[in-house]
Amino acid sequence: MGRPRNFETETVVDRALDAFWTHGYANTSPARLAEATGIGKGSLYNTFGSKRELFERVLNRYDRMGAEVAGEFMARPGTARECIGAFIRFLVDSDVAQPVRRGCLAVNTATEFSAQDPEITKAVRTMQENTMTALSDRIDRGRRDGDVAQDVDPRAAAEFLMNTIVGLRVMAKTSDAQTLHRIIDTALTTL
């Protein structure tokens, strides 16, 4: 009979998320995961099965966090442009404020795996789709409320804004907030 766990699984996933986000999948060794999570490699593998399975849990956690944040911003009072602008600025400002500018875990994962792994590609697409759905729904609400023009296609606008977000998250690794905010302001003129 094994020893009982003396750690919270979700805390370990959050700490692993931080390690993968900072170093990428390939550069996050089992030793680095053990150090980041504070538990031994054996306990990690007994609990999560493999580094890959832990990474999948991390991506699911990141997706849930992203959906919560997007949902919170889209539900705020104000126009579609105000809500979406606040959401995108929050993402960019969070990236720029980090001591190590990591950008977006989903974007980093898409770049690192380069569609070589169908399961990871599906996970990244799911994250993107969740964000686009939140944006599209808010734009559609803005059309109903009269603060977005009726000729704006909510899905097309959401796809454009998602593309802008991805670019901003990459640029946030090297650019200043003022530049990124100008890009956001320009993108929002499409609404």
C-alpha positions as a Markdown table, in Angstrom:
| # | Residue | x | y | z |
|---|---|---|---|---|
| 1 | Met | 0.0 | 0.0 | 0.0 |
| 2 | Gly | 1.4 | 3.4 | -1.1 |
| 3 | Arg | 1.7 | 6.4 | 1.1 |
| 4 | Pro | -1.2 | 8.8 | 1.1 |
| 5 | Arg | -0.9 | 12.0 | -1.0 |
| 6 | Asn | 0.1 | 15.1 | 1.0 |
| 7 | Phe | -0.6 | 17.6 | -1.8 |
| 8 | Glu | -3.6 | 19.1 | -3.6 |
| 9 | Thr | -3.7 | 17.9 | -7.2 |
| 10 | Glu | -5.0 | 21.2 | -8.6 |
| 11 | Thr | -2.2 | 23.1 | -6.8 |
| 12 | Val | 0.3 | 20.8 | -8.5 |
| 13 | Val | -1.4 | 21.4 | -11.9 |
| 14 | Asp | -1.2 | 25.2 | -11.3 |
| 15 | Arg | 2.5 | 25.0 | -10.5 |
| 16 | Ala | 3.1 | 22.8 | -13.5 |
| 17 | Leu | 1.2 | 25.3 | -15.6 |
| 18 | Asp | 3.6 | 28.0 | -14.5 |
| 19 | Ala | 6.6 | 25.9 | -15.4 |
| 20 | Phe | 5.3 | 24.8 | -18.8 |
| 21 | Trp | 4.2 | 28.4 | -19.5 |
| 22 | Thr | 7.6 | 29.8 | -18.6 |
| 23 | His | 9.8 | 27.2 | -20.2 |
| 24 | Gly | 7.7 | 25.4 | -22.9 |
| 25 | Tyr | 6.9 | 21.7 | -23.0 |
| 26 | Ala | 10.3 | 20.5 | -24.3 |
| 27 | Asn | 12.3 | 22.6 | -21.9 |
| 28 | Thr | 10.3 | 21.5 | -18.8 |
| 29 | Ser | 12.1 | 18.4 | -17.7 |
| 30 | Pro | 10.7 | 16.0 | -15.1 |
| 31 | Ala | 13.3 | 17.4 | -12.7 |
| 32 | Arg | 12.1 | 21.0 | -13.4 |
| 33 | Leu | 8.5 | 19.8 | -12.8 |
| 34 | Ala | 9.4 | 18.2 | -9.5 |
| 35 | Glu | 11.2 | 21.4 | -8.4 |
| 36 | Ala | 8.3 | 23.6 | -9.6 |
| 37 | Thr | 5.6 | 21.5 | -8.0 |
| 38 | Gly | 7.4 | 20.6 | -4.8 |
| 39 | Ile | 6.8 | 16.9 | -5.2 |
| 40 | Gly | 9.0 | 14.1 | -6.3 |
| 41 | Lys | 9.1 | 12.7 | -9.9 |
| 42 | Gly | 7.6 | 9.4 | -8.7 |
| 43 | Ser | 4.6 | 11.1 | -7.1 |
| 44 | Leu | 4.1 | 13.2 | -10.2 |
| 45 | Tyr | 4.1 | 10.1 | -12.5 |
| 46 | Asn | 2.0 | 8.1 | -10.0 |
| 47 | Thr | -0.6 | 10.9 | -9.9 |
| 48 | Phe | -0.6 | 12.1 | -13.5 |
| 49 | Gly | 0.8 | 9.2 | -15.5 |
| 50 | Ser | 3.3 | 11.1 | -17.6 |
| 51 | Lys | 4.7 | 14.5 | -18.4 |
| 52 | Arg | 2.4 | 14.5 | -21.4 |
| 53 | Glu | -0.7 | 13.7 | -19.4 |
| 54 | Leu | 0.2 | 16.4 | -16.9 |
| 55 | Phe | 0.6 | 18.9 | -19.8 |
| 56 | Glu | -2.8 | 18.0 | -21.1 |
| 57 | Arg | -4.2 | 18.7 | -17.6 |
| 58 | Val | -2.4 | 22.0 | -17.7 |
| 59 | Leu | -3.9 | 23.0 | -21.0 |
| 60 | Asn | -7.3 | 22.1 | -19.8 |
| 61 | Arg | -6.7 | 24.3 | -16.7 |
| 62 | Tyr | -5.5 | 27.1 | -18.8 |
| 63 | Asp | -8.5 | 26.9 | -21.0 |
| 64 | Arg | -10.9 | 27.0 | -18.0 |
| 65 | Met | -9.0 | 30.0 | -16.6 |
| 66 | Gly | -9.2 | 31.8 | -20.0 |
| 67 | Ala | -12.9 | 31.0 | -20.4 |
| 68 | Glu | -13.6 | 32.5 | -16.9 |
| 69 | Val | -11.7 | 35.6 | -17.6 |
| 70 | Ala | -13.3 | 36.1 | -21.0 |
| 71 | Gly | -16.7 | 35.5 | -19.6 |
| 72 | Glu | -16.1 | 37.9 | -16.8 |
| 73 | Phe | -15.1 | 40.7 | -19.2 |
| 74 | Met | -17.9 | 40.0 | -21.7 |
| 75 | Ala | -20.5 | 40.1 | -18.9 |
| 76 | Arg | -19.5 | 43.6 | -17.7 |
| 77 | Pro | -21.7 | 46.6 | -18.3 |
| 78 | Gly | -20.8 | 48.8 | -21.2 |
| 79 | Thr | -20.7 | 48.5 | -25.0 |
| 80 | Ala | -19.2 | 45.6 | -26.9 |
| 81 | Arg | -16.2 | 47.8 | -27.8 |
| 82 | Glu | -15.6 | 48.7 | -24.1 |
| 83 | Cys | -15.9 | 45.1 | -22.8 |
| 84 | Ile | -13.8 | 43.6 | -25.5 |
| 85 | Gly | -11.2 | 46.4 | -25.3 |
| 86 | Ala | -10.9 | 46.0 | -21.5 |
| 87 | Phe | -10.5 | 42.2 | -22.0 |
| 88 | Ile | -7.7 | 42.6 | -24.6 |
| 89 | Arg | -6.0 | 45.3 | -22.6 |
| 90 | Phe | -6.1 | 43.1 | -19.5 |
| 91 | Leu | -4.4 | 40.2 | -21.5 |
| 92 | Val | -1.7 | 42.5 | -22.8 |
| 93 | Asp | -1.1 | 44.4 | -19.6 |
| 94 | Ser | -0.8 | 41.0 | -17.7 |
| 95 | Asp | 1.8 | 39.8 | -20.2 |
| 96 | Val | 3.8 | 43.1 | -20.1 |
| 97 | Ala | 3.7 | 43.1 | -16.2 |
| 98 | Gln | 5.4 | 39.7 | -15.9 |
| 99 | Pro | 9.1 | 39.6 | -14.9 |
| 100 | Val | 9.6 | 37.0 | -17.7 |
| 101 | Arg | 7.3 | 37.9 | -20.6 |
| 102 | Arg | 5.8 | 34.5 | -21.5 |
| 103 | Gly | 3.0 | 35.6 | -23.8 |
| 104 | Cys | 0.1 | 33.1 | -24.1 |
| 105 | Leu | 0.5 | 29.4 | -23.2 |
| 106 | Ala | -1.9 | 28.4 | -26.0 |
| 107 | Val | 0.0 | 30.5 | -28.6 |
| 108 | Asn | 3.4 | 29.2 | -27.3 |
| 109 | Thr | 2.1 | 25.6 | -27.5 |
| 110 | Ala | 0.8 | 26.1 | -31.0 |
| 111 | Thr | 4.2 | 27.4 | -32.1 |
| 112 | Glu | 6.1 | 24.7 | -30.2 |
| 113 | Phe | 4.1 | 21.8 | -31.5 |
| 114 | Ser | 3.5 | 23.3 | -35.0 |
| 115 | Ala | 0.5 | 21.1 | -35.6 |
| 116 | Gln | 2.7 | 17.9 | -35.3 |
| 117 | Asp | 0.5 | 16.6 | -32.5 |
| 118 | Pro | -3.2 | 16.2 | -33.4 |
| 119 | Glu | -4.4 | 16.1 | -29.7 |
| 120 | Ile | -2.4 | 19.2 | -28.7 |
| 121 | Thr | -3.6 | 21.0 | -31.9 |
| 122 | Lys | -7.2 | 20.1 | -31.0 |
| 123 | Ala | -6.7 | 21.4 | -27.4 |
| 124 | Val | -5.3 | 24.7 | -28.7 |
| 125 | Arg | -8.1 | 25.1 | -31.3 |
| 126 | Thr | -10.6 | 24.4 | -28.5 |
| 127 | Met | -9.1 | 27.3 | -26.5 |
| 128 | Gln | -9.2 | 29.6 | -29.5 |
| 129 | Glu | -12.8 | 28.6 | -30.3 |
| 130 | Asn | -13.9 | 29.3 | -26.7 |
| 131 | Thr | -12.5 | 32.8 | -26.8 |
| 132 | Met | -13.9 | 33.4 | -30.3 |
| 133 | Thr | -17.3 | 32.2 | -29.1 |
| 134 | Ala | -17.2 | 34.6 | -26.1 |
| 135 | Leu | -16.2 | 37.5 | -28.5 |
| 136 | Ser | -18.8 | 36.6 | -31.1 |
| 137 | Asp | -21.6 | 36.4 | -28.5 |
| 138 | Arg | -20.6 | 39.8 | -27.1 |
| 139 | Ile | -20.5 | 41.3 | -30.6 |
| 140 | Asp | -23.9 | 39.9 | -31.4 |
| 141 | Arg | -25.3 | 41.3 | -28.2 |
| 142 | Gly | -23.7 | 44.6 | -29.2 |
| 143 | Arg | -25.6 | 44.4 | -32.5 |
| 144 | Arg | -28.9 | 43.8 | -30.6 |
| 145 | Asp | -28.1 | 46.6 | -28.2 |
| 146 | Gly | -27.3 | 49.0 | -31.0 |
| 147 | Asp | -23.6 | 49.7 | -30.1 |
| 148 | Val | -22.3 | 47.5 | -33.0 |
| 149 | Ala | -23.3 | 48.1 | -36.6 |
| 150 | Gln | -25.8 | 45.6 | -38.0 |
| 151 | Asp | -23.5 | 44.9 | -41.0 |
| 152 | Val | -20.8 | 43.5 | -38.7 |
| 153 | Asp | -20.6 | 39.8 | -38.9 |
| 154 | Pro | -20.0 | 38.6 | -35.3 |
| 155 | Arg | -18.1 | 35.5 | -36.2 |
| 156 | Ala | -15.8 | 37.2 | -38.7 |
| 157 | Ala | -15.2 | 40.0 | -36.3 |
| 158 | Ala | -14.4 | 37.5 | -33.5 |
| 159 | Glu | -12.0 | 35.7 | -35.8 |
| 160 | Phe | -10.2 | 38.9 | -36.6 |
| 161 | Leu | -10.0 | 39.9 | -33.0 |
| 162 | Met | -8.7 | 36.5 | -32.1 |
| 163 | Asn | -6.0 | 36.8 | -34.7 |
| 164 | Thr | -5.2 | 40.3 | -33.2 |
| 165 | Ile | -5.0 | 38.8 | -29.7 |
| 166 | Val | -2.7 | 36.1 | -30.8 |
| 167 | Gly | -0.4 | 38.6 | -32.5 |
| 168 | Leu | -0.5 | 40.9 | -29.5 |
| 169 | Arg | 0.4 | 38.1 | -27.1 |
| 170 | Val | 3.5 | 37.4 | -29.3 |
| 171 | Met | 4.4 | 41.0 | -29.5 |
| 172 | Ala | 3.9 | 41.4 | -25.7 |
| 173 | Lys | 7.1 | 39.4 | -25.3 |
| 174 | Thr | 9.1 | 42.3 | -26.8 |
| 175 | Ser | 7.0 | 45.4 | -27.2 |
| 176 | Asp | 5.9 | 48.2 | -24.8 |
| 177 | Ala | 2.3 | 48.6 | -23.6 |
| 178 | Gln | 1.8 | 51.9 | -25.5 |
| 179 | Thr | 2.5 | 50.2 | -28.8 |
| 180 | Leu | 0.2 | 47.3 | -28.0 |
| 181 | His | -2.6 | 49.6 | -26.8 |
| 182 | Arg | -2.4 | 51.5 | -30.1 |
| 183 | Ile | -2.9 | 48.2 | -32.0 |
| 184 | Ile | -5.8 | 47.3 | -29.7 |
| 185 | Asp | -7.4 | 50.7 | -30.4 |
| 186 | Thr | -7.0 | 50.2 | -34.1 |
| 187 | Ala | -8.5 | 46.7 | -34.0 |
| 188 | Leu | -11.5 | 47.9 | -32.0 |
| 189 | Thr | -12.4 | 50.3 | -34.8 |
| 190 | Thr | -13.8 | 47.3 | -36.7 |
| 191 | Leu | -16.7 | 47.1 | -34.2 |
